[in-house]
Amino acid sequence: GAGVSQSPSNKVTEKGKDVELRCDPISGHTALYWYRQSLGQGLEFLIYFQGNSAPDKSGLPSDRFSAERTGGSVSTLTIQRTQQEDSAVYLCASSLWGGRADEQFFGPGTRLTVL
Amino acid sequence: GDSVTQMEGPVTLSEEAFLTINCTYTATGYPSLFWYVQYPGEGLQLLLKATKADDKGSNKGFEATYRKETTSFHLEKGSVQVSDSAVYFCALSSSSGNTGKLIFGQGTTLQVKP
């Protein structure tokens, strides 16, 4: 079956512009995660959605970052007024239930470059 | 807060050599522990996991045992192949709350030479 898909695969933007990154999780997975992979910080958790529960936003680095998940499926991560330090690979993952023992399935990522 | 520490790479081995990648963690309670692998040009994928103390996770010839007393989850393989060349990430999911969010180590690059 189809895995987690993300779009675009690459995004180059200018400092100060807003960007939207999209994630399509595996059908039937109730939990969705966003992570960021950068050279300096490694892999960092950003935000978690599970069903209709309030999202866990504890990993968002600043209020320029926001995310939503519509209809319990597709998610969009928005970065406003991008900065050069936002350059990274943004990974989306989904899991069946979101429990601490669940396997997370990762998408290929969106490579964001802020000039 | 919770954290994961991995041995720094890169690790370079000859084919059929024994592999150990060290991983230790700091966490309250009993987290779940994972090894994820990122092959060149591919996305992150689960290699193995263990959810309670003394559990052994295994897959594709790789093994790791959840050691509560030493807060460790070292990855081992008896005989590596060129196809094992990849970046390996140790990760934990906290037992407090139930979000499943992963805390990753820095990653260890393994290069296996023929």
CSV table of C-alpha atoms in Angstrom, one decimal:
chain,number,residue,atom,x,y,z
A,1,GLY,CA,0.0,0.0,0.0
A,2,ALA,CA,1.0,3.6,-0.2
A,3,GLY,CA,3.3,5.0,2.4
A,4,VAL,CA,3.5,8.5,3.8
A,5,SER,CA,3.9,11.1,1.1
A,6,GLN,CA,5.2,14.7,1.4
A,7,SER,CA,5.2,17.6,-0.9
A,8,PRO,CA,7.1,19.4,-2.2
A,9,SER,CA,10.2,17.3,-2.1
A,10,ASN,CA,12.4,20.4,-2.2
A,11,LYS,CA,11.5,24.0,-1.5
A,12,VAL,CA,13.8,27.0,-1.9
A,13,THR,CA,12.5,30.3,-0.5
A,14,GLU,CA,13.8,33.7,0.4
A,15,LYS,CA,14.2,34.9,4.0
A,16,GLY,CA,10.9,36.4,5.2
A,17,LYS,CA,8.6,34.5,3.0
A,18,ASP,CA,6.0,32.0,4.3
A,19,VAL,CA,6.1,28.3,3.3
A,20,GLU,CA,3.6,25.5,3.5
A,21,LEU,CA,4.7,21.8,3.6
A,22,ARG,CA,2.2,19.0,3.1
A,23,CYS,CA,1.9,15.5,4.5
A,24,ASP,CA,-0.4,12.7,3.5
A,25,PRO,CA,-0.2,9.9,6.1
A,26,ILE,CA,-1.0,6.3,5.6
A,27,SER,CA,-4.7,5.7,5.3
A,28,GLY,CA,-6.2,4.6,8.6
A,29,HIS,CA,-3.4,5.9,10.8
A,30,THR,CA,-4.8,8.1,13.5
A,31,ALA,CA,-1.5,9.7,14.7
A,32,LEU,CA,0.6,12.1,12.7
A,33,TYR,CA,4.0,13.6,13.6
A,34,TRP,CA,6.3,16.3,12.3
A,35,TYR,CA,10.0,16.2,12.9
A,36,ARG,CA,12.9,18.4,11.7
A,37,GLN,CA,16.3,17.0,10.6
A,38,SER,CA,19.1,19.5,10.5
A,39,LEU,CA,22.9,19.3,10.7
A,40,GLY,CA,23.2,21.2,13.9
A,41,GLN,CA,20.2,19.9,15.8
A,42,GLY,CA,19.8,16.3,14.6
A,43,LEU,CA,16.3,15.0,14.5
A,44,GLU,CA,13.8,17.0,16.6
A,45,PHE,CA,10.1,16.5,17.3
A,46,LEU,CA,7.9,19.4,16.3
A,47,ILE,CA,4.2,18.5,16.7
A,48,TYR,CA,1.9,15.5,17.2
A,49,PHE,CA,-1.7,15.0,16.2
A,50,GLN,CA,-3.9,12.1,17.4
A,51,GLY,CA,-7.5,11.8,16.3
A,52,ASN,CA,-9.6,14.7,17.6
A,53,SER,CA,-7.4,15.4,20.6
A,54,ALA,CA,-5.6,18.7,21.0
A,55,PRO,CA,-2.3,18.5,19.3
A,56,ASP,CA,1.0,18.3,21.3
A,57,LYS,CA,2.8,21.5,20.1
A,58,SER,CA,5.6,21.2,22.6
A,59,GLY,CA,8.4,20.9,20.0
A,60,LEU,CA,7.5,23.9,17.8
A,61,PRO,CA,10.6,26.2,18.0
A,62,SER,CA,8.8,29.5,17.7
A,63,ASP,CA,5.4,31.0,17.1
A,64,ARG,CA,6.3,31.3,13.4
A,65,PHE,CA,5.6,27.6,13.2
A,66,SER,CA,2.1,26.2,13.0
A,67,ALA,CA,0.4,23.1,11.8
A,68,GLU,CA,-3.0,21.8,11.2
A,69,ARG,CA,-4.6,18.5,10.3
A,70,THR,CA,-7.8,18.5,8.4
A,71,GLY,CA,-10.3,15.7,8.5
A,72,GLY,CA,-8.0,13.6,10.5
A,73,SER,CA,-5.9,13.0,7.5
A,74,VAL,CA,-3.7,15.5,5.5
A,75,SER,CA,-1.5,17.8,7.5
A,76,THR,CA,0.1,21.1,6.6
A,77,LEU,CA,3.1,22.6,8.4
A,78,THR,CA,3.3,26.4,7.9
A,79,ILE,CA,6.4,28.5,8.6
A,80,GLN,CA,5.9,32.2,8.6
A,81,ARG,CA,8.6,34.8,7.9
A,82,THR,CA,11.2,32.1,7.2
A,83,GLN,CA,14.7,32.5,8.6
A,84,GLN,CA,17.9,30.9,7.4
A,85,GLU,CA,18.0,28.7,10.6
A,86,ASP,CA,14.8,27.1,9.4
A,87,SER,CA,16.7,25.4,6.6
A,88,ALA,CA,16.4,21.7,7.3
A,89,VAL,CA,14.6,18.5,6.1
A,90,TYR,CA,11.1,18.4,7.5
A,91,LEU,CA,9.9,14.8,8.1
A,92,CYS,CA,6.3,13.6,8.5
A,93,ALA,CA,5.5,10.3,10.1
A,94,SER,CA,2.3,8.5,10.9
A,95,SER,CA,1.4,5.6,13.2
A,96,LEU,CA,-1.7,3.5,13.7
A,97,TRP,CA,-2.6,4.6,17.3
A,98,GLY,CA,0.1,7.0,18.4
A,99,GLY,CA,1.1,5.0,21.4
A,100,ARG,CA,4.6,4.9,22.8
A,101,ALA,CA,5.3,1.4,21.4
A,102,ASP,CA,3.9,2.1,17.9
A,103,GLU,CA,6.1,2.0,14.9
A,104,GLN,CA,6.2,5.3,13.1
A,105,PHE,CA,6.3,5.3,9.3
A,106,PHE,CA,8.2,8.2,7.8
A,107,GLY,CA,7.8,10.1,4.6
A,108,PRO,CA,10.7,11.0,2.3
A,109,GLY,CA,10.8,14.6,3.7
A,110,THR,CA,10.8,18.1,2.4
A,111,ARG,CA,14.1,19.8,2.1
A,112,LEU,CA,13.7,23.5,2.9
A,113,THR,CA,16.4,25.9,1.9
A,114,VAL,CA,16.0,29.5,3.1
A,115,LEU,CA,18.3,32.0,1.2
B,1,GLY,CA,14.4,16.1,30.2
B,2,ASP,CA,14.6,12.8,28.3
B,3,SER,CA,17.6,12.3,26.0
B,4,VAL,CA,19.5,9.8,23.9
B,5,THR,CA,23.2,9.6,23.4
B,6,GLN,CA,24.9,7.6,20.6
B,7,MET,CA,28.5,6.9,19.8
B,8,GLU,CA,29.8,9.3,17.3
B,9,GLY,CA,30.6,8.1,13.8
B,10,PRO,CA,31.5,7.4,11.2
B,11,VAL,CA,32.1,3.8,11.9
B,12,THR,CA,34.0,2.0,9.1
B,13,LEU,CA,34.1,-1.8,9.0
B,14,SER,CA,35.1,-4.5,6.6
B,15,GLU,CA,32.5,-6.9,5.4
B,16,GLU,CA,31.7,-9.7,7.9
B,17,ALA,CA,33.1,-7.7,10.8
B,18,PHE,CA,31.2,-7.5,14.1
B,19,LEU,CA,29.2,-4.3,14.7
B,20,THR,CA,28.4,-2.5,17.9
B,21,ILE,CA,26.8,0.9,18.1
B,22,ASN,CA,26.4,2.2,21.6
B,23,CYS,CA,23.3,3.9,22.8
B,24,THR,CA,22.4,5.2,26.3
B,25,TYR,CA,19.4,7.1,27.4
B,26,THR,CA,18.1,9.3,30.2
B,27,ALA,CA,14.4,9.0,30.9
B,28,THR,CA,12.0,8.7,33.8
B,29,GLY,CA,10.0,5.5,34.1
B,30,TYR,CA,10.1,2.9,31.4
B,31,PRO,CA,10.4,4.3,27.9
B,32,SER,CA,10.1,2.3,24.7
B,33,LEU,CA,13.4,2.1,22.8
B,34,PHE,CA,13.9,2.0,19.0
B,35,TRP,CA,16.6,1.8,16.4
B,36,TYR,CA,15.7,3.5,13.1
B,37,VAL,CA,17.8,3.3,10.0
B,38,GLN,CA,18.2,5.6,7.0
B,39,TYR,CA,19.7,4.0,3.9
B,40,PRO,CA,21.2,6.3,1.3
B,41,GLY,CA,18.5,8.1,-0.6
B,42,GLU,CA,15.7,6.5,1.4
B,43,GLY,CA,13.5,7.6,4.3
B,44,LEU,CA,13.8,6.6,8.0
B,45,GLN,CA,12.5,3.1,8.7
B,46,LEU,CA,12.1,1.1,11.9
B,47,LEU,CA,14.9,-1.5,12.4
B,48,LEU,CA,13.9,-2.9,15.7
B,49,LYS,CA,12.3,-2.0,19.1
B,50,ALA,CA,11.9,-3.1,22.7
B,51,THR,CA,9.2,-1.9,25.0
B,52,LYS,CA,10.2,-3.2,28.4
B,53,ALA,CA,13.3,-4.0,30.4
B,54,ASP,CA,15.3,-7.1,29.3
B,55,ASP,CA,13.3,-7.3,26.0
B,56,LYS,CA,15.5,-8.1,22.9
B,57,GLY,CA,14.5,-6.5,19.6
B,58,SER,CA,15.8,-8.2,16.5
B,59,ASN,CA,15.5,-7.8,12.7
B,60,LYS,CA,17.7,-8.5,9.7
B,61,GLY,CA,20.5,-10.0,11.9
B,62,PHE,CA,20.6,-6.9,14.1
B,63,GLU,CA,19.8,-7.2,17.8
B,64,ALA,CA,19.5,-4.8,20.8
B,65,THR,CA,18.6,-5.6,24.4
B,66,TYR,CA,16.8,-3.1,26.7
B,67,ARG,CA,19.0,-2.8,29.7
B,68,LYS,CA,17.3,-0.8,32.5
B,69,GLU,CA,20.2,-1.1,34.9
B,70,THR,CA,22.7,0.5,32.5
B,71,THR,CA,20.1,2.6,30.7
B,72,SER,CA,21.4,1.2,27.4
B,73,PHE,CA,20.2,-0.2,24.1
B,74,HIS,CA,23.3,-1.1,22.1
B,75,LEU,CA,22.9,-2.3,18.5
B,76,GLU,CA,24.8,-5.3,17.4
B,77,LYS,CA,25.3,-7.5,14.4
B,78,GLY,CA,27.5,-10.4,14.1
B,79,SER,CA,28.5,-10.0,10.4
B,80,VAL,CA,27.9,-6.8,8.6
B,81,GLN,CA,27.4,-6.5,4.8
B,82,VAL,CA,28.0,-3.7,2.4
B,83,SER,CA,24.2,-3.3,2.2
B,84,ASP,CA,24.2,-2.3,5.9
B,85,SER,CA,25.9,1.0,5.1
B,86,ALA,CA,23.5,3.6,6.4
B,87,VAL,CA,22.8,6.1,9.2
B,88,TYR,CA,21.5,4.5,12.4
B,89,PHE,CA,19.4,6.4,15.0
B,90,CYS,CA,18.6,5.3,18.5
B,91,ALA,CA,15.4,6.8,19.8
B,92,LEU,CA,13.1,6.6,22.8
B,93,SER,CA,9.4,7.2,23.4
B,94,SER,CA,8.7,8.4,26.9
B,95,SER,CA,6.4,6.5,29.3
B,96,SER,CA,5.0,9.7,30.6
B,97,GLY,CA,2.0,10.8,28.6
B,98,ASN,CA,1.2,8.6,25.6
B,99,THR,CA,2.0,10.7,22.6
B,100,GLY,CA,4.6,8.4,21.1
B,101,LYS,CA,6.8,11.3,20.1
B,102,LEU,CA,10.3,10.1,19.5
B,103,ILE,CA,13.5,11.6,21.0
B,104,PHE,CA,16.4,10.7,18.8
B,105,GLY,CA,20.2,10.4,19.2
B,106,GLN,CA,22.5,12.2,16.9
B,107,GLY,CA,22.8,9.3,14.5
B,108,THR,CA,25.8,7.1,13.7
B,109,THR,CA,27.0,6.6,10.1
B,110,LEU,CA,28.1,3.1,9.3
B,111,GLN,CA,30.2,2.4,6.2
B,112,VAL,CA,31.0,-1.2,5.3
B,113,LYS,CA,33.7,-1.8,2.8
B,114,PRO,CA,34.0,-5.0,0.7
